């Protein structure tokens, strides 16, 4: 399994931006489809965004579409989540996840499809 470590979370005012990073070690990230999930207090974990091994087919939850962008740099073994126009309801712990995938173009939106998870990074948006 690949080991994943998120960073970049913090406190930001509504309307602001943050960029989350997810650094991989142990195995090359290029073998993994990647995703971002989040969990707010008292709520279930929810899908945020996903990207294929090759970087095509980025997919987003409706709640973040047009505001968040997922990207990857396989040479740096890192996946990013650029979050713009942040809202109070974006407050959550954000997790990156990896799915070993033989296909270079498929993505996964269910948490159960992923086999590696990071420890999470807190994002707090003040209203």
JSON list of C-alpha atoms in Angstrom, two decimals:
[
{"chain": "A", "resi": 1, "resn": "UNK", "atom": "CA", "xyz": [0.00, 0.00, 0.00]},
{"chain": "A", "resi": 2, "resn": "UNK", "atom": "CA", "xyz": [0.98, 3.58, -0.52]},
{"chain": "A", "resi": 3, "resn": "UNK", "atom": "CA", "xyz": [1.30, 5.86, 2.51]},
{"chain": "A", "resi": 4, "resn": "UNK", "atom": "CA", "xyz": [-0.49, 9.19, 2.19]},
{"chain": "A", "resi": 5, "resn": "UNK", "atom": "CA", "xyz": [0.01, 12.40, 4.16]},
{"chain": "A", "resi": 6, "resn": "UNK", "atom": "CA", "xyz": [-2.22, 15.43, 3.73]},
{"chain": "A", "resi": 7, "resn": "UNK", "atom": "CA", "xyz": [-1.19, 19.03, 4.41]},
{"chain": "A", "resi": 8, "resn": "UNK", "atom": "CA", "xyz": [-2.38, 22.53, 3.71]},
{"chain": "A", "resi": 9, "resn": "UNK", "atom": "CA", "xyz": [-5.46, 22.71, 5.89]},
{"chain": "A", "resi": 10, "resn": "UNK", "atom": "CA", "xyz": [-6.18, 25.63, 8.17]},
{"chain": "A", "resi": 11, "resn": "UNK", "atom": "CA", "xyz": [-8.54, 28.43, 9.07]},
{"chain": "A", "resi": 12, "resn": "UNK", "atom": "CA", "xyz": [-9.81, 30.68, 6.28]},
{"chain": "A", "resi": 13, "resn": "UNK", "atom": "CA", "xyz": [-12.59, 33.23, 5.90]},
{"chain": "A", "resi": 14, "resn": "UNK", "atom": "CA", "xyz": [-15.56, 32.50, 3.69]},
{"chain": "A", "resi": 15, "resn": "UNK", "atom": "CA", "xyz": [-14.71, 33.35, 0.10]},
{"chain": "A", "resi": 16, "resn": "UNK", "atom": "CA", "xyz": [-11.06, 32.51, 0.61]},
{"chain": "A", "resi": 17, "resn": "UNK", "atom": "CA", "xyz": [-8.89, 29.77, -0.86]},
{"chain": "A", "resi": 18, "resn": "UNK", "atom": "CA", "xyz": [-6.75, 26.91, 0.31]},
{"chain": "A", "resi": 19, "resn": "UNK", "atom": "CA", "xyz": [-4.70, 24.30, -1.49]},
{"chain": "A", "resi": 20, "resn": "UNK", "atom": "CA", "xyz": [-4.46, 20.87, 0.04]},
{"chain": "A", "resi": 21, "resn": "UNK", "atom": "CA", "xyz": [-1.61, 18.53, -0.82]},
{"chain": "A", "resi": 22, "resn": "UNK", "atom": "CA", "xyz": [-1.40, 14.78, -0.47]},
{"chain": "A", "resi": 23, "resn": "UNK", "atom": "CA", "xyz": [2.12, 13.36, -0.57]},
{"chain": "A", "resi": 24, "resn": "UNK", "atom": "CA", "xyz": [2.63, 9.69, -1.26]},
{"chain": "A", "resi": 25, "resn": "UNK", "atom": "CA", "xyz": [5.44, 7.40, -0.19]},
{"chain": "A", "resi": 26, "resn": "UNK", "atom": "CA", "xyz": [6.15, 3.71, -0.26]},
{"chain": "A", "resi": 27, "resn": "UNK", "atom": "CA", "xyz": [4.86, 3.17, -3.76]},
{"chain": "A", "resi": 28, "resn": "UNK", "atom": "CA", "xyz": [4.65, 5.31, -6.86]},
{"chain": "A", "resi": 29, "resn": "UNK", "atom": "CA", "xyz": [1.54, 7.43, -6.98]},
{"chain": "A", "resi": 30, "resn": "UNK", "atom": "CA", "xyz": [1.19, 6.87, -10.72]},
{"chain": "A", "resi": 31, "resn": "UNK", "atom": "CA", "xyz": [-0.22, 3.40, -10.01]},
{"chain": "A", "resi": 32, "resn": "UNK", "atom": "CA", "xyz": [-3.13, 4.86, -8.07]},
{"chain": "A", "resi": 33, "resn": "UNK", "atom": "CA", "xyz": [-6.37, 6.59, -8.89]},
{"chain": "A", "resi": 34, "resn": "UNK", "atom": "CA", "xyz": [-6.80, 9.25, -6.24]},
{"chain": "A", "resi": 35, "resn": "UNK", "atom": "CA", "xyz": [-9.66, 10.90, -4.44]},
{"chain": "A", "resi": 36, "resn": "UNK", "atom": "CA", "xyz": [-10.48, 13.47, -1.82]},
{"chain": "A", "resi": 37, "resn": "UNK", "atom": "CA", "xyz": [-13.18, 12.96, 0.78]},
{"chain": "A", "resi": 38, "resn": "UNK", "atom": "CA", "xyz": [-14.32, 15.01, 3.74]},
{"chain": "A", "resi": 39, "resn": "UNK", "atom": "CA", "xyz": [-16.11, 14.50, 7.00]},
{"chain": "A", "resi": 40, "resn": "UNK", "atom": "CA", "xyz": [-17.80, 17.25, 8.96]},
{"chain": "A", "resi": 41, "resn": "UNK", "atom": "CA", "xyz": [-18.65, 16.86, 12.67]},
{"chain": "A", "resi": 42, "resn": "UNK", "atom": "CA", "xyz": [-21.68, 14.65, 13.13]},
{"chain": "A", "resi": 43, "resn": "UNK", "atom": "CA", "xyz": [-21.85, 13.78, 9.44]},
{"chain": "A", "resi": 44, "resn": "UNK", "atom": "CA", "xyz": [-20.80, 10.85, 7.35]},
{"chain": "A", "resi": 45, "resn": "UNK", "atom": "CA", "xyz": [-17.75, 10.96, 5.15]},
{"chain": "A", "resi": 46, "resn": "UNK", "atom": "CA", "xyz": [-18.57, 12.28, 1.69]},
{"chain": "A", "resi": 47, "resn": "UNK", "atom": "CA", "xyz": [-16.93, 12.25, -1.70]},
{"chain": "A", "resi": 48, "resn": "UNK", "atom": "CA", "xyz": [-15.35, 15.52, -2.86]},
{"chain": "A", "resi": 49, "resn": "UNK", "atom": "CA", "xyz": [-13.26, 14.86, -5.97]},
{"chain": "A", "resi": 50, "resn": "UNK", "atom": "CA", "xyz": [-11.43, 12.11, -7.85]},
{"chain": "A", "resi": 51, "resn": "UNK", "atom": "CA", "xyz": [-8.84, 11.85, -10.58]},
{"chain": "A", "resi": 52, "resn": "UNK", "atom": "CA", "xyz": [-7.54, 8.95, -12.64]},
{"chain": "A", "resi": 53, "resn": "UNK", "atom": "CA", "xyz": [-3.97, 7.71, -12.73]},
{"chain": "A", "resi": 54, "resn": "UNK", "atom": "CA", "xyz": [-3.26, 9.67, -15.90]},
{"chain": "A", "resi": 55, "resn": "UNK", "atom": "CA", "xyz": [-4.98, 12.82, -14.67]},
{"chain": "A", "resi": 56, "resn": "UNK", "atom": "CA", "xyz": [-7.95, 12.63, -17.00]},
{"chain": "A", "resi": 57, "resn": "UNK", "atom": "CA", "xyz": [-11.60, 12.46, -15.98]},
{"chain": "A", "resi": 58, "resn": "UNK", "atom": "CA", "xyz": [-11.51, 14.68, -12.89]},
{"chain": "A", "resi": 59, "resn": "UNK", "atom": "CA", "xyz": [-14.85, 14.27, -11.18]},
{"chain": "A", "resi": 60, "resn": "UNK", "atom": "CA", "xyz": [-16.47, 16.40, -8.49]},
{"chain": "A", "resi": 61, "resn": "UNK", "atom": "CA", "xyz": [-19.31, 16.35, -6.05]},
{"chain": "A", "resi": 62, "resn": "UNK", "atom": "CA", "xyz": [-22.04, 18.77, -7.07]},
{"chain": "A", "resi": 63, "resn": "UNK", "atom": "CA", "xyz": [-21.45, 20.78, -3.89]},
{"chain": "A", "resi": 64, "resn": "UNK", "atom": "CA", "xyz": [-17.89, 21.71, -4.94]},
{"chain": "A", "resi": 65, "resn": "UNK", "atom": "CA", "xyz": [-18.14, 21.73, -8.73]},
{"chain": "A", "resi": 66, "resn": "UNK", "atom": "CA", "xyz": [-16.82, 24.96, -10.17]},
{"chain": "A", "resi": 67, "resn": "UNK", "atom": "CA", "xyz": [-15.02, 25.87, -6.93]},
{"chain": "A", "resi": 68, "resn": "UNK", "atom": "CA", "xyz": [-12.60, 22.99, -6.31]},
{"chain": "A", "resi": 69, "resn": "UNK", "atom": "CA", "xyz": [-9.99, 21.54, -8.66]},
{"chain": "A", "resi": 70, "resn": "UNK", "atom": "CA", "xyz": [-8.21, 18.23, -8.22]},
{"chain": "A", "resi": 71, "resn": "UNK", "atom": "CA", "xyz": [-4.86, 17.71, -9.91]},
{"chain": "A", "resi": 72, "resn": "UNK", "atom": "CA", "xyz": [-1.83, 15.50, -9.64]},
{"chain": "A", "resi": 73, "resn": "UNK", "atom": "CA", "xyz": [1.89, 15.61, -10.28]},
{"chain": "A", "resi": 74, "resn": "UNK", "atom": "CA", "xyz": [3.05, 12.03, -10.59]},
{"chain": "A", "resi": 75, "resn": "UNK", "atom": "CA", "xyz": [6.67, 13.12, -10.82]},
{"chain": "A", "resi": 76, "resn": "UNK", "atom": "CA", "xyz": [6.32, 14.67, -7.36]},
{"chain": "A", "resi": 77, "resn": "UNK", "atom": "CA", "xyz": [4.14, 11.84, -6.05]},
{"chain": "A", "resi": 78, "resn": "UNK", "atom": "CA", "xyz": [1.59, 14.44, -4.96]},
{"chain": "A", "resi": 79, "resn": "UNK", "atom": "CA", "xyz": [-2.10, 15.12, -5.46]},
{"chain": "A", "resi": 80, "resn": "UNK", "atom": "CA", "xyz": [-3.64, 18.52, -4.88]},
{"chain": "A", "resi": 81, "resn": "UNK", "atom": "CA", "xyz": [-7.04, 19.95, -4.12]},
{"chain": "A", "resi": 82, "resn": "UNK", "atom": "CA", "xyz": [-7.36, 23.64, -4.92]},
{"chain": "A", "resi": 83, "resn": "UNK", "atom": "CA", "xyz": [-10.33, 25.06, -3.04]},
{"chain": "A", "resi": 84, "resn": "UNK", "atom": "CA", "xyz": [-11.67, 28.47, -4.01]},
{"chain": "A", "resi": 85, "resn": "UNK", "atom": "CA", "xyz": [-14.71, 30.45, -2.91]},
{"chain": "A", "resi": 86, "resn": "UNK", "atom": "CA", "xyz": [-14.82, 28.49, 0.30]},
{"chain": "A", "resi": 87, "resn": "UNK", "atom": "CA", "xyz": [-18.07, 28.36, 2.23]},
{"chain": "A", "resi": 88, "resn": "UNK", "atom": "CA", "xyz": [-18.81, 27.71, 5.88]},
{"chain": "A", "resi": 89, "resn": "UNK", "atom": "CA", "xyz": [-20.27, 24.35, 4.90]},
{"chain": "A", "resi": 90, "resn": "UNK", "atom": "CA", "xyz": [-16.92, 23.26, 3.48]},
{"chain": "A", "resi": 91, "resn": "UNK", "atom": "CA", "xyz": [-15.63, 22.99, 7.05]},
{"chain": "A", "resi": 92, "resn": "UNK", "atom": "CA", "xyz": [-14.50, 19.41, 7.59]},
{"chain": "A", "resi": 93, "resn": "UNK", "atom": "CA", "xyz": [-11.56, 17.08, 7.93]},
{"chain": "A", "resi": 94, "resn": "UNK", "atom": "CA", "xyz": [-10.32, 16.36, 4.42]},
{"chain": "A", "resi": 95, "resn": "UNK", "atom": "CA", "xyz": [-8.84, 12.99, 3.53]},
{"chain": "A", "resi": 96, "resn": "UNK", "atom": "CA", "xyz": [-7.00, 11.86, 0.46]},
{"chain": "A", "resi": 97, "resn": "UNK", "atom": "CA", "xyz": [-7.33, 8.26, -0.66]},
{"chain": "A", "resi": 98, "resn": "UNK", "atom": "CA", "xyz": [-5.63, 6.00, -3.16]},
{"chain": "A", "resi": 99, "resn": "UNK", "atom": "CA", "xyz": [-6.93, 3.10, -5.19]},
{"chain": "A", "resi": 100, "resn": "UNK", "atom": "CA", "xyz": [-4.47, 0.80, -6.92]},
{"chain": "A", "resi": 101, "resn": "UNK", "atom": "CA", "xyz": [-5.78, 0.72, -10.46]},
{"chain": "A", "resi": 102, "resn": "UNK", "atom": "CA", "xyz": [-4.69, -1.13, -13.57]},
{"chain": "A", "resi": 103, "resn": "UNK", "atom": "CA", "xyz": [-6.62, 1.35, -15.69]},
{"chain": "A", "resi": 104, "resn": "UNK", "atom": "CA", "xyz": [-5.12, 4.75, -16.32]},
{"chain": "A", "resi": 105, "resn": "UNK", "atom": "CA", "xyz": [-8.42, 6.50, -16.98]},
{"chain": "A", "resi": 106, "resn": "UNK", "atom": "CA", "xyz": [-10.97, 5.26, -14.45]},
{"chain": "A", "resi": 107, "resn": "UNK", "atom": "CA", "xyz": [-11.93, 7.08, -11.28]},
{"chain": "A", "resi": 108, "resn": "UNK", "atom": "CA", "xyz": [-13.66, 5.97, -8.08]},
{"chain": "A", "resi": 109, "resn": "UNK", "atom": "CA", "xyz": [-16.23, 7.92, -6.09]},
{"chain": "A", "resi": 110, "resn": "UNK", "atom": "CA", "xyz": [-17.08, 5.43, -3.34]},
{"chain": "A", "resi": 111, "resn": "UNK", "atom": "CA", "xyz": [-14.86, 5.34, -0.30]},
{"chain": "A", "resi": 112, "resn": "UNK", "atom": "CA", "xyz": [-15.08, 1.56, -0.21]},
{"chain": "A", "resi": 113, "resn": "UNK", "atom": "CA", "xyz": [-13.18, 1.40, -3.50]},
{"chain": "A", "resi": 114, "resn": "UNK", "atom": "CA", "xyz": [-10.06, 2.93, -1.98]},
{"chain": "A", "resi": 115, "resn": "UNK", "atom": "CA", "xyz": [-7.42, 0.91, -0.18]},
{"chain": "A", "resi": 116, "resn": "UNK", "atom": "CA", "xyz": [-5.14, 3.61, 1.22]},
{"chain": "A", "resi": 117, "resn": "UNK", "atom": "CA", "xyz": [-6.08, 6.66, 3.28]},
{"chain": "A", "resi": 118, "resn": "UNK", "atom": "CA", "xyz": [-4.27, 9.60, 4.82]},
{"chain": "A", "resi": 119, "resn": "UNK", "atom": "CA", "xyz": [-4.76, 10.83, 8.35]},
{"chain": "A", "resi": 120, "resn": "UNK", "atom": "CA", "xyz": [-6.71, 13.92, 7.32]},
{"chain": "A", "resi": 121, "resn": "UNK", "atom": "CA", "xyz": [-6.23, 17.67, 7.51]},
{"chain": "A", "resi": 122, "resn": "UNK", "atom": "CA", "xyz": [-8.68, 20.09, 9.12]},
{"chain": "A", "resi": 123, "resn": "UNK", "atom": "CA", "xyz": [-10.23, 22.85, 7.04]},
{"chain": "A", "resi": 124, "resn": "UNK", "atom": "CA", "xyz": [-12.22, 25.46, 8.94]},
{"chain": "A", "resi": 125, "resn": "UNK", "atom": "CA", "xyz": [-14.09, 28.19, 7.11]},
{"chain": "A", "resi": 126, "resn": "UNK", "atom": "CA", "xyz": [-15.31, 31.09, 9.21]},
{"chain": "A", "resi": 127, "resn": "UNK", "atom": "CA", "xyz": [-18.47, 32.86, 8.14]}
]
